[in-house]
């Protein structure tokens, strides 16, 4: 890492080199071209972060495009080529060609790869769009297992699940064929990904999750908190960060990133683009970079394309290079902000893994260990109260279970159904046991429900399960 002090010294030496002192010239040339923050990747690396872009395979024979991409970025996301429809066009027949083009290009250029995306309601192949229930759940899990196994050892981070939360004020899940297979589909996806590629970082990725006070942000936050509490394997959260005048960079962006990081996950800005031009666009870009740099666990930033003309919303000129490949004001503001430094990221990015993949750990629990999973899903909402359901899923054959539901003050649970509750002294922690026989075969589910008087606090309850 080059310190700001060394960089300013080097700046003076470069200027002095014009005076042709042989000694000064020798020192100047000894500094590697990228070492002092003259490119986005070099500047980001000074604080242990990466700077990435989305790459489209169809543009890899455009030399202006590849020259910029090669020079500026060291984390590559396939814009479309590793999505479900691209990789599994027919059920269980995988087409790796376009994904491989991107992964090989990136790795041959010494760059790392963010895998995007293993499970998503959109860009599903036609055969999957028409599926439901157990068949769809199994098809999704098979897709994750096959893809993560195929690319094992080559992917820095996977967007395991993309865009699973609803827009608007509900803070709940988006309706989709995947969601209708059961609220636990997301954790099932993460478990399958971990088993297939134990060394990749596993991320949840979404948009409109930038403003801390938005219900969608809270919904994702509560899910991540719940996953961390229950040991669901999640390592990181991606913030897509697609901004425009109707959806500007929020003033509490830093708070959002920091609060997620405080849950014990890395955070990354994964698809950044900001519509606009000139100094106003430049200023907004600077704010995003500043927010990331001030959060130690914000480990990198990816912009969603190279030039404005490469963007999925080209008319909004949302990127850092214009259509001719010239650096925009936004580029300079990002570079300067990266060079201004920030809180160092704790784990500087490591080179792409090259060793033999390790054998996935067994996914079955140890012999004799009865286990269950509790998943919360939202029910009806009123001004003063809301309903919730907890689904208990047996991971092994179990003879009994109990589930703990914790609500946050001033919330109170005012009614329950399908179970026998007991309470701790505070009234905030309810332990629910089955009203009758609690035995479930592995894979079977049961559920109970309750009403929460929320007193203005809409935070989801935390739920957990233990079995014997
Ligand atoms: O390749 C075909 C081409 O053969 C055909 O002639 C043309 C006609 O429509 O379509 C081309 O495919 C398009 C593809 O991009 C490649 O350009 C699809 O129609 C188009 O839907 C697709 O859009 C992509 C979009 O995801 C789909 O949801 C964008 O490129 C891609 O940037 C965008 O990326 C998403 C992230 O994955 C998730 N977050 C939001 C982000 C922006 O929407």
Tab-separated table of C-alpha atoms and ligand atoms in Angstrom:
chain	number	residue	atom	x	y	z
A	1	UNK	CA	0.000	0.000	0.000
A	2	UNK	CA	1.355	3.430	-0.902
A	3	UNK	CA	0.844	6.052	1.742
A	4	UNK	CA	-0.470	9.518	0.810
A	5	UNK	CA	2.878	10.937	1.964
A	6	UNK	CA	4.836	8.806	-0.487
A	7	UNK	CA	2.430	9.633	-3.245
A	8	UNK	CA	2.831	13.355	-2.856
A	9	UNK	CA	6.606	12.898	-2.857
A	10	UNK	CA	6.329	10.937	-6.065
A	11	UNK	CA	4.218	13.661	-7.582
A	12	UNK	CA	7.019	16.120	-6.989
A	13	UNK	CA	9.591	13.712	-8.429
A	14	UNK	CA	7.616	13.257	-11.606
A	15	UNK	CA	7.496	17.006	-12.050
A	16	UNK	CA	11.198	17.309	-11.308
A	17	UNK	CA	11.978	14.659	-13.888
A	18	UNK	CA	11.310	17.309	-16.482
A	19	UNK	CA	14.556	18.889	-15.217
A	20	UNK	CA	16.366	15.718	-16.308
A	21	UNK	CA	18.248	14.859	-13.152
A	22	UNK	CA	19.408	11.291	-13.821
A	23	UNK	CA	18.982	10.320	-10.177
A	24	UNK	CA	15.434	11.642	-9.993
A	25	UNK	CA	14.523	9.986	-13.256
A	26	UNK	CA	15.782	6.642	-11.980
A	27	UNK	CA	13.625	6.898	-8.854
A	28	UNK	CA	10.581	7.892	-10.880
A	29	UNK	CA	10.892	4.976	-13.256
A	30	UNK	CA	11.297	2.546	-10.383
A	31	UNK	CA	7.742	3.261	-9.265
A	32	UNK	CA	5.354	0.776	-10.910
A	33	UNK	CA	2.947	2.487	-13.283
A	34	UNK	CA	-0.141	1.606	-11.249
A	35	UNK	CA	1.261	2.013	-7.762
A	36	UNK	CA	0.218	5.545	-6.921
A	37	UNK	CA	-3.462	5.639	-7.614
A	38	UNK	CA	-3.399	6.689	-11.252
A	39	UNK	CA	-6.124	4.160	-12.061
A	40	UNK	CA	-9.283	3.223	-10.204
A	41	UNK	CA	-8.005	-0.213	-9.253
A	42	UNK	CA	-4.672	1.124	-8.016
A	43	UNK	CA	-6.288	3.906	-6.028
A	44	UNK	CA	-8.803	1.517	-4.450
A	45	UNK	CA	-6.028	-0.959	-3.633
A	46	UNK	CA	-4.314	1.644	-1.473
A	47	UNK	CA	-6.934	1.011	1.212
A	48	UNK	CA	-7.195	-2.722	0.464
A	49	UNK	CA	-10.294	-2.441	-1.713
A	50	UNK	CA	-11.089	-3.466	-5.258
A	51	UNK	CA	-12.674	-1.457	-8.063
A	52	UNK	CA	-14.738	-3.457	-10.528
A	53	UNK	CA	-16.978	-3.289	-13.547
A	54	UNK	CA	-19.588	-5.347	-15.356
A	55	UNK	CA	-18.318	-6.866	-18.598
A	56	UNK	CA	-20.366	-8.019	-21.588
A	57	UNK	CA	-18.821	-10.893	-23.564
A	58	UNK	CA	-20.070	-9.380	-26.816
A	59	UNK	CA	-17.801	-6.348	-26.314
A	60	UNK	CA	-14.584	-8.222	-25.591
A	61	UNK	CA	-13.368	-7.710	-29.156
A	62	UNK	CA	-13.739	-3.924	-28.880
A	63	UNK	CA	-10.200	-2.787	-28.080
A	64	UNK	CA	-11.186	0.614	-26.639
A	65	UNK	CA	-13.448	-1.244	-24.227
A	66	UNK	CA	-10.897	-3.887	-23.218
A	67	UNK	CA	-8.095	-1.330	-22.876
A	68	UNK	CA	-10.093	0.686	-20.370
A	69	UNK	CA	-11.414	-2.394	-18.600
A	70	UNK	CA	-7.943	-3.888	-18.307
A	71	UNK	CA	-6.370	-0.722	-17.026
A	72	UNK	CA	-8.969	0.480	-14.540
A	73	UNK	CA	-10.734	-2.512	-12.970
A	74	UNK	CA	-9.706	-5.601	-11.017
A	75	UNK	CA	-13.063	-7.200	-10.135
A	76	UNK	CA	-15.251	-8.400	-12.990
A	77	UNK	CA	-18.962	-9.212	-12.990
A	78	UNK	CA	-20.548	-10.815	-16.045
A	79	UNK	CA	-23.363	-8.460	-16.993
A	80	UNK	CA	-25.643	-11.256	-18.246
A	81	UNK	CA	-23.531	-14.312	-19.069
A	82	UNK	CA	-23.647	-16.124	-15.719
A	83	UNK	CA	-27.356	-15.695	-15.056
A	84	UNK	CA	-29.632	-18.718	-14.863
A	85	UNK	CA	-30.989	-18.402	-18.425
A	86	UNK	CA	-27.494	-18.118	-19.888
A	87	UNK	CA	-25.950	-21.052	-18.042
A	88	UNK	CA	-28.834	-23.555	-17.999
A	89	UNK	CA	-30.896	-22.919	-21.150
A	90	UNK	CA	-32.397	-26.428	-20.954
A	91	UNK	CA	-32.941	-28.196	-17.689
A	92	UNK	CA	-29.754	-29.870	-16.532
A	93	UNK	CA	-27.951	-28.983	-19.783
A	94	UNK	CA	-25.406	-26.342	-19.014
A	95	UNK	CA	-23.837	-23.963	-21.502
A	96	UNK	CA	-20.666	-22.536	-20.022
A	97	UNK	CA	-19.330	-20.813	-23.139
A	98	UNK	CA	-20.234	-17.167	-22.524
A	99	UNK	CA	-19.610	-17.365	-18.783
A	100	UNK	CA	-16.253	-18.964	-19.455
A	101	UNK	CA	-15.328	-16.190	-21.886
A	102	UNK	CA	-15.714	-13.629	-19.136
A	103	UNK	CA	-14.175	-15.678	-16.344
A	104	UNK	CA	-11.175	-16.651	-18.484
A	105	UNK	CA	-10.656	-13.108	-19.759
A	106	UNK	CA	-10.737	-11.782	-16.197
A	107	UNK	CA	-8.432	-14.392	-14.708
A	108	UNK	CA	-5.951	-14.234	-17.563
A	109	UNK	CA	-5.759	-10.495	-16.918
A	110	UNK	CA	-5.134	-11.101	-13.190
A	111	UNK	CA	-8.588	-9.948	-12.169
A	112	UNK	CA	-11.062	-11.516	-9.779
A	113	UNK	CA	-14.639	-12.459	-10.576
A	114	UNK	CA	-17.930	-11.757	-8.841
A	115	UNK	CA	-20.402	-14.466	-9.836
A	116	UNK	CA	-23.794	-13.024	-10.771
A	117	UNK	CA	-26.249	-14.544	-9.978
A	118	UNK	CA	-27.087	-18.052	-8.781
A	119	UNK	CA	-30.790	-17.565	-7.983
A	120	UNK	CA	-33.069	-14.760	-9.154
A	121	UNK	CA	-36.726	-14.351	-10.041
A	122	UNK	CA	-35.715	-12.680	-13.345
A	123	UNK	CA	-33.733	-13.979	-16.313
A	124	UNK	CA	-34.812	-17.519	-15.565
A	125	UNK	CA	-34.795	-19.905	-18.514
A	126	UNK	CA	-38.242	-20.588	-19.973
A	127	UNK	CA	-38.417	-24.106	-18.553
A	128	UNK	CA	-37.878	-22.772	-15.047
A	129	UNK	CA	-40.377	-19.935	-15.321
A	130	UNK	CA	-43.129	-22.514	-15.668
A	131	UNK	CA	-42.123	-24.573	-12.659
A	132	UNK	CA	-43.369	-24.439	-9.082
A	133	UNK	CA	-43.222	-26.214	-5.728
A	134	UNK	CA	-40.749	-28.964	-4.974
A	135	UNK	CA	-39.758	-29.395	-8.611
A	136	UNK	CA	-38.730	-25.736	-8.827
A	137	UNK	CA	-36.984	-25.807	-5.443
A	138	UNK	CA	-34.955	-28.808	-6.520
A	139	UNK	CA	-34.200	-27.291	-9.917
A	140	UNK	CA	-32.932	-24.120	-8.237
A	141	UNK	CA	-30.759	-26.094	-5.819
A	142	UNK	CA	-29.402	-28.215	-8.661
A	143	UNK	CA	-28.573	-25.079	-10.653
A	144	UNK	CA	-26.701	-23.586	-7.704
A	145	UNK	CA	-24.823	-26.809	-7.008
A	146	UNK	CA	-23.822	-27.363	-10.633
A	147	UNK	CA	-22.788	-23.781	-11.335
A	148	UNK	CA	-20.934	-23.169	-8.084
A	149	UNK	CA	-19.173	-26.531	-8.447
A	150	UNK	CA	-18.182	-25.850	-12.066
A	151	UNK	CA	-16.672	-22.469	-11.184
A	152	UNK	CA	-15.303	-23.577	-7.798
A	153	UNK	CA	-11.988	-21.922	-7.039
A	154	UNK	CA	-12.475	-19.192	-9.644
A	155	UNK	CA	-15.043	-16.953	-7.975
A	156	UNK	CA	-14.237	-14.377	-5.312
A	157	UNK	CA	-17.871	-13.797	-4.319
A	158	UNK	CA	-21.205	-15.108	-5.494
A	159	UNK	CA	-24.423	-13.151	-5.621
A	160	UNK	CA	-26.222	-16.225	-4.333
A	161	UNK	CA	-29.649	-14.614	-4.300
A	162	UNK	CA	-30.544	-11.455	-6.191
A	163	UNK	CA	-33.430	-9.033	-5.589
A	164	UNK	CA	-35.664	-11.180	-3.374
A	165	UNK	CA	-37.329	-8.302	-1.507
A	166	UNK	CA	-40.340	-6.277	-2.601
A	167	UNK	CA	-40.212	-2.582	-3.422
A	168	UNK	CA	-42.505	-0.253	-1.513
A	169	UNK	CA	-43.448	-0.130	2.120
A	170	UNK	CA	-44.002	-3.760	3.027
A	171	UNK	CA	-40.404	-4.620	3.866
A	172	UNK	CA	-41.297	-8.172	2.893
A	173	UNK	CA	-40.310	-10.612	0.237
A	174	UNK	CA	-41.049	-10.118	-3.448
A	175	UNK	CA	-43.647	-12.506	-4.775
A	176	UNK	CA	-42.017	-14.882	-7.245
A	177	UNK	CA	-42.105	-18.512	-8.237
A	178	UNK	CA	-39.060	-19.052	-6.007
A	179	UNK	CA	-40.687	-17.345	-3.015
A	180	UNK	CA	-43.771	-19.515	-3.482
A	181	UNK	CA	-41.629	-22.620	-2.931
A	182	UNK	CA	-41.406	-21.515	0.733
A	183	UNK	CA	-39.875	-18.623	2.651
A	184	UNK	CA	-36.762	-20.681	3.391
A	185	UNK	CA	-35.693	-20.726	-0.272
A	186	UNK	CA	-33.039	-18.083	0.313
A	187	UNK	CA	-31.302	-19.899	3.135
A	188	UNK	CA	-31.548	-23.160	1.191
A	189	UNK	CA	-29.796	-21.388	-1.698
A	190	UNK	CA	-26.988	-20.160	0.561
A	191	UNK	CA	-26.489	-23.607	2.077
A	192	UNK	CA	-26.277	-25.218	-1.355
A	193	UNK	CA	-23.758	-22.588	-2.504
A	194	UNK	CA	-21.570	-23.080	0.574
A	195	UNK	CA	-21.559	-26.838	0.113
A	196	UNK	CA	-20.556	-26.506	-3.552
A	197	UNK	CA	-17.880	-23.795	-3.138
A	198	UNK	CA	-16.785	-23.491	0.487
A	199	UNK	CA	-14.129	-20.861	-0.257
A	200	UNK	CA	-16.207	-18.312	-2.144
A	201	UNK	CA	-17.814	-15.442	-0.267
A	202	UNK	CA	-21.593	-15.727	-0.401
A	203	UNK	CA	-23.575	-12.525	-0.833
A	204	UNK	CA	-27.167	-11.354	-0.927
A	205	UNK	CA	-27.565	-8.625	-3.593
A	206	UNK	CA	-30.407	-6.117	-4.077
A	207	UNK	CA	-31.362	-2.601	-5.230
A	208	UNK	CA	-33.252	0.203	-3.450
A	209	UNK	CA	-31.620	-0.868	-0.231
A	210	UNK	CA	-29.461	2.234	0.092
A	211	UNK	CA	-31.680	4.394	2.284
A	212	UNK	CA	-31.586	3.213	5.881
A	213	UNK	CA	-35.128	4.376	6.601
A	214	UNK	CA	-36.726	2.468	3.718
A	215	UNK	CA	-38.778	-0.606	4.532
A	216	UNK	CA	-36.957	-2.681	1.920
A	217	UNK	CA	-33.595	-1.900	3.511
A	218	UNK	CA	-34.992	-2.920	6.882
A	219	UNK	CA	-36.410	-6.119	5.456
A	220	UNK	CA	-33.045	-7.179	4.038
A	221	UNK	CA	-31.285	-6.105	7.237
A	222	UNK	CA	-33.609	-8.245	9.352
A	223	UNK	CA	-33.034	-11.229	7.104
A	224	UNK	CA	-29.250	-10.884	7.320
A	225	UNK	CA	-29.407	-10.448	11.087
A	226	UNK	CA	-31.562	-13.557	11.341
A	227	UNK	CA	-29.191	-15.520	9.072
A	228	UNK	CA	-26.189	-14.525	11.163
A	229	UNK	CA	-28.040	-15.449	14.369
A	230	UNK	CA	-28.974	-18.881	13.043
A	231	UNK	CA	-25.710	-19.686	11.283
A	232	UNK	CA	-27.038	-19.530	7.728
A	233	UNK	CA	-23.831	-19.153	5.667
A	234	UNK	CA	-23.852	-15.533	4.465
A	235	UNK	CA	-20.654	-13.478	4.169
A	236	UNK	CA	-21.611	-10.292	2.380
A	237	UNK	CA	-24.345	-7.993	1.171
A	238	UNK	CA	-24.241	-6.282	-2.217
A	239	UNK	CA	-25.837	-2.875	-2.716
A	240	UNK	CA	-26.574	-2.453	-6.416
A	241	UNK	CA	-26.715	1.354	-6.169
A	242	UNK	CA	-28.555	2.314	-9.371
A	243	UNK	CA	-29.185	6.024	-8.813
A	244	UNK	CA	-30.969	8.764	-10.740
A	245	UNK	CA	-32.829	11.980	-9.962
A	246	UNK	CA	-35.875	10.056	-8.729
A	247	UNK	CA	-33.693	7.831	-6.604
A	248	UNK	CA	-30.703	9.929	-5.531
A	249	UNK	CA	-27.832	8.821	-3.297
A	250	UNK	CA	-29.346	9.041	0.201
A	251	UNK	CA	-27.697	11.196	2.850
A	252	UNK	CA	-27.744	8.240	5.254
A	253	UNK	CA	-25.857	5.910	2.887
A	254	UNK	CA	-22.931	5.570	5.256
A	255	UNK	CA	-25.325	4.575	8.053
A	256	UNK	CA	-26.834	1.839	5.901
A	257	UNK	CA	-23.474	0.362	4.955
A	258	UNK	CA	-22.170	0.582	8.516
A	259	UNK	CA	-25.252	-0.995	10.074
A	260	UNK	CA	-25.089	-3.963	7.742
A	261	UNK	CA	-21.340	-4.296	8.315
A	262	UNK	CA	-21.997	-4.313	12.058
A	263	UNK	CA	-23.993	-7.517	11.578
A	264	UNK	CA	-20.686	-9.213	10.753
A	265	UNK	CA	-20.848	-9.247	6.961
A	266	UNK	CA	-18.751	-7.514	4.322
A	267	UNK	CA	-20.620	-5.003	2.208
A	268	UNK	CA	-19.934	-4.074	-1.401
A	269	UNK	CA	-21.363	-1.641	-3.917
A	270	UNK	CA	-22.064	-3.977	-6.787
A	271	UNK	CA	-23.743	-2.263	-9.768
A	272	UNK	CA	-23.090	1.439	-9.303
A	273	UNK	CA	-24.368	3.867	-11.897
A	274	UNK	CA	-25.682	7.401	-11.435
A	275	UNK	CA	-27.626	9.100	-14.203
A	276	UNK	CA	-26.637	12.704	-14.937
A	277	UNK	CA	-23.625	14.647	-16.097
A	278	UNK	CA	-20.956	17.131	-15.130
A	279	UNK	CA	-20.227	18.251	-11.616
A	280	UNK	CA	-23.528	17.150	-10.114
A	281	UNK	CA	-22.955	13.566	-11.268
A	282	UNK	CA	-19.328	13.787	-10.157
A	283	UNK	CA	-20.353	14.936	-6.699
A	284	UNK	CA	-22.790	12.082	-6.236
A	285	UNK	CA	-20.185	9.549	-7.293
A	286	UNK	CA	-17.793	11.073	-4.816
A	287	UNK	CA	-20.373	10.694	-2.037
A	288	UNK	CA	-20.833	6.998	-2.762
A	289	UNK	CA	-17.089	6.348	-2.764
A	290	UNK	CA	-16.680	8.332	0.430
A	291	UNK	CA	-19.421	6.311	2.132
A	292	UNK	CA	-17.752	3.032	1.199
A	293	UNK	CA	-14.307	4.201	2.217
A	294	UNK	CA	-15.554	5.220	5.639
A	295	UNK	CA	-16.803	1.694	6.401
A	296	UNK	CA	-13.973	-0.740	7.069
A	297	UNK	CA	-16.004	-3.728	5.853
A	298	UNK	CA	-17.000	-2.023	2.599
A	299	UNK	CA	-14.467	-3.989	0.593
A	300	UNK	CA	-15.054	-2.800	-2.953
A	301	UNK	CA	-17.058	-0.916	-5.545
A	302	UNK	CA	-18.200	-2.134	-8.952
A	303	UNK	CA	-19.671	0.141	-11.624
A	304	UNK	CA	-22.258	-1.403	-13.957
A	305	UNK	CA	-20.408	-1.067	-17.239
A	306	UNK	CA	-17.410	0.716	-18.757
A	307	UNK	CA	-18.591	3.553	-21.056
A	308	UNK	CA	-21.937	5.347	-21.045
A	309	UNK	CA	-22.774	3.610	-24.300
A	310	UNK	CA	-22.233	0.194	-22.701
A	311	UNK	CA	-24.797	0.878	-19.982
A	312	UNK	CA	-28.183	-0.849	-19.679
A	313	UNK	CA	-29.533	2.707	-19.440
A	314	UNK	CA	-27.203	4.456	-21.868
A	315	UNK	CA	-29.475	7.480	-22.358
A	316	UNK	CA	-28.859	8.481	-18.730
A	317	UNK	CA	-25.062	8.618	-19.317
A	318	UNK	CA	-24.551	7.027	-15.894
A	319	UNK	CA	-20.943	5.753	-16.047
A	320	UNK	CA	-17.377	7.036	-15.656
A	321	UNK	CA	-16.294	7.056	-19.337
A	322	UNK	CA	-18.102	8.674	-22.243
A	323	UNK	CA	-18.978	6.799	-25.409
A	324	UNK	CA	-15.548	7.520	-26.890
A	325	UNK	CA	-13.779	6.162	-23.832
A	326	UNK	CA	-12.794	9.564	-22.402
A	327	UNK	CA	-12.672	10.002	-18.626
A	328	UNK	CA	-15.606	12.059	-17.353
A	329	UNK	CA	-15.666	14.470	-14.412
A	330	UNK	CA	-17.233	11.627	-12.468
A	331	UNK	CA	-14.132	9.510	-13.126
A	332	UNK	CA	-11.848	12.179	-11.732
A	333	UNK	CA	-13.954	12.668	-8.629
A	334	UNK	CA	-13.974	8.919	-7.953
A	335	UNK	CA	-10.229	8.651	-8.483
A	336	UNK	CA	-9.519	11.634	-6.249
A	337	UNK	CA	-11.784	10.324	-3.518
A	338	UNK	CA	-10.137	6.894	-3.644
A	339	UNK	CA	-6.749	8.577	-3.401
A	340	UNK	CA	-7.895	10.670	-0.460
A	341	UNK	CA	-8.030	7.374	1.456
A	342	UNK	CA	-10.394	5.989	4.026
A	343	UNK	CA	-10.683	3.395	6.740
A	344	UNK	CA	-8.546	0.481	5.549
A	345	UNK	CA	-10.496	-2.626	4.632
A	346	UNK	CA	-9.567	-5.391	7.093
A	347	UNK	CA	-8.808	-8.078	4.519
A	348	UNK	CA	-7.056	-6.700	1.464
A	349	UNK	CA	-8.297	-8.558	-1.590
A	350	UNK	CA	-6.315	-11.710	-2.204
A	351	UNK	CA	-5.246	-13.106	-5.580
A	352	UNK	CA	-7.697	-15.459	-7.277
A	353	UNK	CA	-7.605	-18.899	-5.676
A	354	UNK	CA	-5.671	-21.298	-7.854
A	355	UNK	CA	-5.232	-24.424	-5.707
A	356	UNK	CA	-7.298	-27.562	-5.899
A	357	UNK	CA	-10.799	-27.043	-4.625
A	358	UNK	CA	-11.354	-28.535	-1.224
A	359	UNK	CA	-13.944	-31.222	-0.730
A	360	UNK	CA	-17.256	-29.676	0.299
A	361	UNK	CA	-18.126	-30.294	3.949
A	362	UNK	CA	-20.922	-32.765	4.593
A	363	UNK	CA	-24.293	-31.047	4.607
A	364	UNK	CA	-25.911	-33.597	6.895
A	365	UNK	CA	-25.733	-32.836	10.615
A	366	UNK	CA	-23.596	-35.042	12.891
A	367	UNK	CA	-25.161	-38.381	13.857
A	368	UNK	CA	-27.747	-38.014	16.589
A	369	UNK	CA	-27.968	-34.224	16.202
A	370	UNK	CA	-31.639	-33.401	15.797
A	371	UNK	CA	-32.025	-30.105	14.018
A	372	UNK	CA	-34.691	-27.758	12.755
A	373	UNK	CA	-34.909	-24.380	11.034
A	374	UNK	CA	-37.355	-21.592	11.885
A	375	UNK	CA	-38.315	-19.059	9.199
A	376	UNK	CA	-40.388	-15.953	9.777
A	377	UNK	CA	-42.804	-14.697	7.158
A	378	UNK	CA	-44.989	-11.666	7.258
A	379	UNK	CA	-48.767	-11.755	7.450
A	380	UNK	CA	-51.441	-9.063	7.497
A	381	UNK	CA	-50.618	-5.580	8.734
A	382	UNK	CA	-52.791	-2.997	10.465
A	383	UNK	CA	-52.098	0.453	11.920
A	384	UNK	CA	-51.503	-0.947	15.388
A	385	UNK	CA	-50.506	-4.593	14.844
A	386	UNK	CA	-49.249	-7.204	12.398
A	387	UNK	CA	-49.425	-10.951	12.034
A	388	UNK	CA	-46.473	-13.251	11.523
A	389	UNK	CA	-46.000	-16.934	10.795
A	390	UNK	CA	-43.070	-19.108	11.791
A	391	UNK	CA	-42.433	-22.196	9.695
A	392	UNK	CA	-40.533	-24.956	11.445
A	393	UNK	CA	-38.678	-27.271	9.104
A	394	UNK	CA	-37.130	-30.491	10.378
A	395	UNK	CA	-33.599	-30.914	9.019
A	396	UNK	CA	-33.439	-34.431	10.496
A	397	UNK	CA	-36.126	-36.688	11.917
A	398	UNK	CA	-37.110	-35.002	15.169
A	399	UNK	CA	-39.333	-36.075	18.041
A	400	UNK	CA	-39.971	-32.583	19.391
A	401	UNK	CA	-39.163	-28.930	18.746
A	402	UNK	CA	-39.381	-25.552	20.394
A	403	UNK	CA	-39.082	-22.134	18.836
A	404	UNK	CA	-38.094	-18.806	20.378
A	405	UNK	CA	-39.648	-15.607	19.081
A	406	UNK	CA	-38.129	-12.320	20.272
A	407	UNK	CA	-39.932	-9.031	19.679
A	408	UNK	CA	-38.521	-5.596	20.314
A	409	UNK	CA	-39.975	-3.074	22.734
A	410	UNK	CA	-42.566	-1.568	22.592
A	411	UNK	CA	-43.812	-4.559	20.605
A	412	UNK	CA	-45.930	-7.139	22.453
A	413	UNK	CA	-47.296	-10.449	21.238
A	414	UNK	CA	-51.028	-10.250	21.843
A	415	UNK	CA	-52.352	-13.484	20.319
A	416	UNK	CA	-50.985	-16.820	19.125
A	417	UNK	CA	-52.315	-19.851	17.261
A	418	UNK	CA	-51.251	-23.420	16.433
A	419	UNK	CA	-48.920	-23.763	19.419
A	420	UNK	CA	-48.462	-23.579	23.214
A	421	UNK	CA	-46.608	-20.430	24.247
A	422	UNK	CA	-44.674	-19.621	27.416
A	423	UNK	CA	-43.084	-16.253	28.196
A	424	UNK	CA	-39.984	-14.893	29.858
A	425	UNK	CA	-40.253	-12.165	32.520
A	426	UNK	CA	-39.878	-9.278	30.046
A	427	UNK	CA	-42.767	-10.420	27.893
A	428	UNK	CA	-40.561	-9.895	24.825
A	429	UNK	CA	-39.409	-13.496	24.426
A	430	UNK	CA	-41.934	-16.205	23.680
A	431	UNK	CA	-41.085	-19.901	23.552
A	432	UNK	CA	-43.521	-21.795	21.379
A	433	UNK	CA	-43.943	-25.557	21.647
A	434	UNK	CA	-46.241	-27.821	19.643
A	435	UNK	CA	-49.754	-28.174	21.055
A	436	UNK	CA	-49.694	-31.916	20.375
A	437	UNK	CA	-47.161	-34.359	19.011
A	438	UNK	CA	-44.009	-32.501	17.919
A	439	UNK	CA	-42.445	-35.216	15.819
A	440	UNK	CA	-41.563	-34.408	12.219
A	441	UNK	CA	-39.745	-36.430	9.588
A	442	UNK	CA	-36.716	-34.835	7.931
A	443	UNK	CA	-37.928	-32.257	5.441
A	444	UNK	CA	-41.404	-31.935	6.963
A	445	UNK	CA	-42.679	-28.547	8.100
A	446	UNK	CA	-45.238	-27.191	10.514
A	447	UNK	CA	-46.103	-23.629	11.439
A	448	UNK	CA	-47.541	-21.385	14.131
A	449	UNK	CA	-48.668	-17.794	14.105
A	450	UNK	CA	-49.011	-14.746	16.282
A	451	UNK	CA	-50.120	-11.120	16.366
A	452	UNK	CA	-47.720	-8.369	17.410
A	453	UNK	CA	-48.999	-5.051	18.731
A	454	UNK	CA	-46.137	-2.958	17.306
A	455	UNK	CA	-46.387	0.474	18.979
A	456	UNK	CA	-44.776	2.020	15.872
A	457	UNK	CA	-41.848	-0.446	15.713
A	458	UNK	CA	-42.193	-2.535	12.557
A	459	UNK	CA	-38.994	-4.529	13.064
A	460	UNK	CA	-39.464	-8.219	12.336
A	461	UNK	CA	-39.255	-10.607	15.288
A	462	UNK	CA	-36.150	-12.775	15.523
A	463	UNK	CA	-36.952	-16.492	15.446
A	464	UNK	CA	-34.966	-19.620	16.193
A	465	UNK	CA	-35.624	-23.309	16.618
A	466	UNK	CA	-34.189	-26.216	18.564
A	467	UNK	CA	-35.111	-29.870	18.275
A	468	UNK	CA	-34.670	-33.125	20.101
B	1	LIG	O1	-28.748	-10.480	-26.414
B	1	LIG	C1	-30.078	-10.179	-26.824
B	1	LIG	C2	-30.117	-9.844	-28.303
B	1	LIG	O2	-29.734	-10.984	-29.032
B	1	LIG	C3	-31.527	-9.404	-28.669
B	1	LIG	O3	-31.556	-9.016	-29.975
B	1	LIG	C4	-31.941	-8.228	-27.794
B	1	LIG	C5	-33.381	-7.794	-28.088
B	1	LIG	O4	-34.091	-7.487	-26.949
B	1	LIG	O5	-31.867	-8.619	-26.429
B	1	LIG	C6	-30.552	-8.973	-26.033
B	1	LIG	O6	-30.592	-9.348	-24.675
B	1	LIG	C7	-30.719	-8.280	-23.741
B	1	LIG	C8	-29.564	-8.402	-22.756
B	1	LIG	O7	-29.711	-7.447	-21.738
B	1	LIG	C9	-28.203	-8.221	-23.417
B	1	LIG	O8	-28.090	-6.937	-23.925
B	1	LIG	C10	-32.029	-8.422	-23.006
B	1	LIG	O9	-33.102	-8.180	-23.899
B	1	LIG	C11	-32.085	-7.444	-21.859
B	1	LIG	O10	-33.250	-7.718	-21.085
B	1	LIG	C12	-30.868	-7.605	-20.984
B	1	LIG	O11	-30.932	-6.622	-19.970
B	1	LIG	C13	-30.118	-6.870	-18.853
B	1	LIG	C14	-30.964	-6.804	-17.607
B	1	LIG	O12	-30.132	-6.986	-16.471
B	1	LIG	C15	-32.034	-7.879	-17.597
B	1	LIG	O13	-32.684	-7.936	-16.371
B	1	LIG	C16	-29.042	-5.811	-18.805
B	1	LIG	O14	-28.147	-5.982	-19.889
B	1	LIG	C17	-28.262	-5.922	-17.497
B	1	LIG	O15	-27.420	-4.805	-17.355
B	1	LIG	C18	-29.217	-5.940	-16.340
B	1	LIG	O16	-28.489	-6.116	-15.155
B	1	LIG	C19	-29.238	-6.082	-13.953
B	1	LIG	C20	-28.534	-6.938	-12.955
B	1	LIG	O17	-28.342	-8.237	-13.453
B	1	LIG	C21	-29.300	-6.996	-11.649
B	1	LIG	N1	-29.581	-5.672	-11.142
B	1	LIG	C22	-30.218	-4.774	-12.085
B	1	LIG	C23	-29.388	-4.677	-13.360
B	1	LIG	C24	-29.949	-3.638	-14.267
B	1	LIG	O18	-31.258	-4.010	-14.701
